[in-house]
Amino acid sequence: ITQHIGAYQVEHTPKGSKEAHKITFLDTPGHEAFTAMRARGAQVTDIAIIVVAADEGVKPTTIEAINHAKDAGVPILVALNKMDREGADPDRVKGELAAQDLQPEEWGGKIPVVPCSAKTKQGIEDLLDSLVLISEMNELKANPNRTAVATVIESHLDPSHGSLATVVINTGTLRAGDIYVCGTTSGKVRSMIDAHGKRLDSVSPSGAVRVSGFTRVPKVGDILQVVSSEQEARTLVEAVKEQQEQSKKRRFVDLVSRLSEGKLTQLKVVLKADTQGSLEAVKDALIKQSSAEVSVKVIHAAVGAVSESDVMMAAASEGVVIAFTVPVPISVQKTAEREGVEVRKYDVVYTLLDDVEGLVKGLVEPVEEEKIYGHVEIRAIFLTKKSEQIVGGKVTDGVIKRLSFRVQRDGTEVGTGRITFLKHGEKDIKEAKEGTECGMRVETTIPIQEGDIIEVYLRELKRKEGK
């Protein structure tokens, strides 16, 4: 069934409980979709199930899946499949898992390993029980009573129905007729179809449906966000386009800059080499390039040519790909350019290590500094709408800009927010000086009241001197 929309939801009541839980399984092709979502800022997966055949053990593809799940920072559960087969050897497989730093619970570790068989259904109830337990321990909850936010997990152009996308609801409830923004496109939900082909009027958190109503095909990993009007949708689309254009300019030199400014204290590397011997030697040498303040972390290492999956993992992790005496196919180079990932090719190990040393040397953790720009006394409230307000006030000191602020009421901080627009009369302005009056559109965690004081500030990361 998952082949139709890429996701399937089941209801399960654990042993000893009367409460039914909904569990959504995502069936992504390979790891590309998973990393594409993370590269675009989406964390749609709450728990990763690593399926290992009990008669085959841990394979290179298994190791890659494990590394993806580790780097995503999600809880991991291992499904030990094919336990019905004659050659099943669970203890051997557990040893191989432990070698990948997945220590089974039975061996004193934290990783649940559930023996099961998709063929005979052995252990499936135990697997579902474990998923519910992990979700409860990690307090995986969402609010259905808000505007919906969802993530695209599959998309395509259908000759009969136009642009379609399968989405998983992260929070809120998605309804037919909702206006939304999704990546660089907007639209209105025309229909929602579940894994059984049933048309739905609404979908609650963790639900997965195929949505129609897109003006063009969205990308896997794009965030679908419901908005209040078509005007708001158009404004947000333009903002997303500008943001994406800026992110396309992110290249290796930008990564170097952020490292040198102390904004990153870890250089993440996806490493590919021609032989297992070369791979281990280069990996060990890279790790030794770490300094006391900046570490080099090899998040994935494998033998063979650089793949799109390697590039997407680097994109999701803000890392780089290092190819040691292996090819980089043209299609992969194009993906790297599109995602803003630098793929560095080397034939000599000393050149490779010199480059990495240049990145790491002298970089230290930044110091956060705060600058107070000024204060505004609120004298009028013009509009209050959810988390957004339009207010007016007088600048009592300093200079007010489109920055973050604290809300002070009777000398006590009661909330925070950010100024998104500044006006003086009908004129848009970039700043308001002491003694002047201004109108502001703000996003805030608490409704601002007349008499409140807004303290505008900016926090910056300053680089300390290297050792």
PDB file of N, CA and C in Angstrom, residues 269-302:
ATOM      1  N   VAL A 269      32.239  15.557   7.696  1.00  0.00           N
ATOM      2  CA  VAL A 269      32.796  15.064   6.436  1.00  0.00           C
ATOM      3  C   VAL A 269      32.116  13.764   6.022  1.00  0.00           C
ATOM      4  N   VAL A 270      31.715  13.695   4.746  1.00  0.00           N
ATOM      5  CA  VAL A 270      31.314  12.434   4.120  1.00  0.00           C
ATOM      6  C   VAL A 270      32.511  11.983   3.291  1.00  0.00           C
ATOM      7  N   LEU A 271      33.066  10.834   3.617  1.00  0.00           N
ATOM      8  CA  LEU A 271      34.316  10.379   3.009  1.00  0.00           C
ATOM      9  C   LEU A 271      34.093   9.179   2.099  1.00  0.00           C
ATOM     10  N   LYS A 272      34.603   9.256   0.865  1.00  0.00           N
ATOM     11  CA  LYS A 272      34.574   8.129  -0.071  1.00  0.00           C
ATOM     12  C   LYS A 272      36.000   7.848  -0.543  1.00  0.00           C
ATOM     13  N   ALA A 273      36.353   6.562  -0.623  1.00  0.00           N
ATOM     14  CA  ALA A 273      37.703   6.180  -1.051  1.00  0.00           C
ATOM     15  C   ALA A 273      37.637   4.941  -1.938  1.00  0.00           C
ATOM     16  N   ASP A 274      38.787   4.609  -2.563  1.00  0.00           N
ATOM     17  CA  ASP A 274      38.797   3.518  -3.542  1.00  0.00           C
ATOM     18  C   ASP A 274      38.906   2.136  -2.910  1.00  0.00           C
ATOM     19  N   THR A 275      39.532   2.028  -1.758  1.00  0.00           N
ATOM     20  CA  THR A 275      39.671   0.733  -1.091  1.00  0.00           C
ATOM     21  C   THR A 275      39.382   0.881   0.396  1.00  0.00           C
ATOM     22  N   GLN A 276      39.097  -0.239   1.055  1.00  0.00           N
ATOM     23  CA  GLN A 276      38.826  -0.209   2.487  1.00  0.00           C
ATOM     24  C   GLN A 276      40.056   0.245   3.261  1.00  0.00           C
ATOM     25  N   GLY A 277      41.245  -0.166   2.796  1.00  0.00           N
ATOM     26  CA  GLY A 277      42.479   0.245   3.460  1.00  0.00           C
ATOM     27  C   GLY A 277      42.685   1.742   3.401  1.00  0.00           C
ATOM     28  N   SER A 278      42.492   2.321   2.213  1.00  0.00           N
ATOM     29  CA  SER A 278      42.615   3.779   2.053  1.00  0.00           C
ATOM     30  C   SER A 278      41.583   4.504   2.898  1.00  0.00           C
ATOM     31  N   LEU A 279      40.363   3.954   2.909  1.00  0.00           N
ATOM     32  CA  LEU A 279      39.265   4.579   3.648  1.00  0.00           C
ATOM     33  C   LEU A 279      39.607   4.702   5.131  1.00  0.00           C
ATOM     34  N   GLU A 280      40.062   3.612   5.728  1.00  0.00           N
ATOM     35  CA  GLU A 280      40.376   3.618   7.159  1.00  0.00           C
ATOM     36  C   GLU A 280      41.555   4.540   7.461  1.00  0.00           C
ATOM     37  N   ALA A 281      42.566   4.516   6.587  1.00  0.00           N
ATOM     38  CA  ALA A 281      43.753   5.349   6.810  1.00  0.00           C
ATOM     39  C   ALA A 281      43.411   6.833   6.746  1.00  0.00           C
ATOM     40  N   VAL A 282      42.643   7.222   5.717  1.00  0.00           N
ATOM     41  CA  VAL A 282      42.269   8.632   5.560  1.00  0.00           C
ATOM     42  C   VAL A 282      41.330   9.061   6.681  1.00  0.00           C
ATOM     43  N   LYS A 283      40.397   8.191   7.046  1.00  0.00           N
ATOM     44  CA  LYS A 283      39.455   8.516   8.128  1.00  0.00           C
ATOM     45  C   LYS A 283      40.201   8.795   9.431  1.00  0.00           C
ATOM     46  N   ASP A 284      41.132   7.910   9.781  1.00  0.00           N
ATOM     47  CA  ASP A 284      41.914   8.102  11.016  1.00  0.00           C
ATOM     48  C   ASP A 284      42.734   9.393  10.958  1.00  0.00           C
ATOM     49  N   ALA A 285      43.323   9.661   9.794  1.00  0.00           N
ATOM     50  CA  ALA A 285      44.141  10.874   9.641  1.00  0.00           C
ATOM     51  C   ALA A 285      43.287  12.130   9.756  1.00  0.00           C
ATOM     52  N   LEU A 286      42.073  12.090   9.215  1.00  0.00           N
ATOM     53  CA  LEU A 286      41.164  13.244   9.296  1.00  0.00           C
ATOM     54  C   LEU A 286      40.795  13.542  10.744  1.00  0.00           C
ATOM     55  N   ILE A 287      40.432  12.499  11.473  1.00  0.00           N
ATOM     56  CA  ILE A 287      40.023  12.684  12.867  1.00  0.00           C
ATOM     57  C   ILE A 287      41.157  13.290  13.689  1.00  0.00           C
ATOM     58  N   LYS A 288      42.394  12.931  13.372  1.00  0.00           N
ATOM     59  CA  LYS A 288      43.555  13.464  14.094  1.00  0.00           C
ATOM     60  C   LYS A 288      43.795  14.946  13.805  1.00  0.00           C
ATOM     61  N   GLN A 289      43.110  15.490  12.778  1.00  0.00           N
ATOM     62  CA  GLN A 289      43.243  16.917  12.473  1.00  0.00           C
ATOM     63  C   GLN A 289      42.435  17.788  13.433  1.00  0.00           C
ATOM     64  N   SER A 290      41.597  17.159  14.256  1.00  0.00           N
ATOM     65  CA  SER A 290      40.784  17.912  15.214  1.00  0.00           C
ATOM     66  C   SER A 290      41.668  18.683  16.181  1.00  0.00           C
ATOM     67  N   SER A 291      41.191  19.885  16.544  1.00  0.00           N
ATOM     68  CA  SER A 291      41.882  20.673  17.565  1.00  0.00           C
ATOM     69  C   SER A 291      41.079  20.579  18.855  1.00  0.00           C
ATOM     70  N   ALA A 292      41.529  21.264  19.890  1.00  0.00           N
ATOM     71  CA  ALA A 292      40.811  21.241  21.166  1.00  0.00           C
ATOM     72  C   ALA A 292      39.456  21.924  21.048  1.00  0.00           C
ATOM     73  N   GLU A 293      39.342  22.843  20.091  1.00  0.00           N
ATOM     74  CA  GLU A 293      38.113  23.634  19.971  1.00  0.00           C
ATOM     75  C   GLU A 293      37.239  23.229  18.788  1.00  0.00           C
ATOM     76  N   VAL A 294      37.828  22.689  17.742  1.00  0.00           N
ATOM     77  CA  VAL A 294      37.077  22.322  16.538  1.00  0.00           C
ATOM     78  C   VAL A 294      37.376  20.867  16.192  1.00  0.00           C
ATOM     79  N   SER A 295      36.322  20.065  16.104  1.00  0.00           N
ATOM     80  CA  SER A 295      36.523  18.648  15.811  1.00  0.00           C
ATOM     81  C   SER A 295      36.175  18.343  14.362  1.00  0.00           C
ATOM     82  N   VAL A 296      36.842  17.338  13.814  1.00  0.00           N
ATOM     83  CA  VAL A 296      36.502  16.808  12.493  1.00  0.00           C
ATOM     84  C   VAL A 296      35.724  15.522  12.725  1.00  0.00           C
ATOM     85  N   LYS A 297      34.496  15.468  12.231  1.00  0.00           N
ATOM     86  CA  LYS A 297      33.648  14.290  12.425  1.00  0.00           C
ATOM     87  C   LYS A 297      33.319  13.667  11.074  1.00  0.00           C
ATOM     88  N   VAL A 298      33.752  12.436  10.875  1.00  0.00           N
ATOM     89  CA  VAL A 298      33.415  11.708   9.647  1.00  0.00           C
ATOM     90  C   VAL A 298      32.054  11.063   9.878  1.00  0.00           C
ATOM     91  N   ILE A 299      31.004  11.651   9.287  1.00  0.00           N
ATOM     92  CA  ILE A 299      29.645  11.175   9.556  1.00  0.00           C
ATOM     93  C   ILE A 299      29.277   9.967   8.710  1.00  0.00           C
ATOM     94  N   HIS A 300      30.018   9.742   7.618  1.00  0.00           N
ATOM     95  CA  HIS A 300      29.796   8.543   6.809  1.00  0.00           C
ATOM     96  C   HIS A 300      31.048   8.269   5.995  1.00  0.00           C
ATOM     97  N   ALA A 301      31.458   6.999   5.963  1.00  0.00           N
ATOM     98  CA  ALA A 301      32.636   6.609   5.189  1.00  0.00           C
ATOM     99  C   ALA A 301      32.339   5.306   4.466  1.00  0.00           C
ATOM    100  N   ALA A 302      32.625   5.262   3.166  1.00  0.00           N
ATOM    101  CA  ALA A 302      32.337   4.056   2.387  1.00  0.00           C
ATOM    102  C   ALA A 302      33.242   3.992   1.171  1.00  0.00           C
TER     103      ALA A 302
END
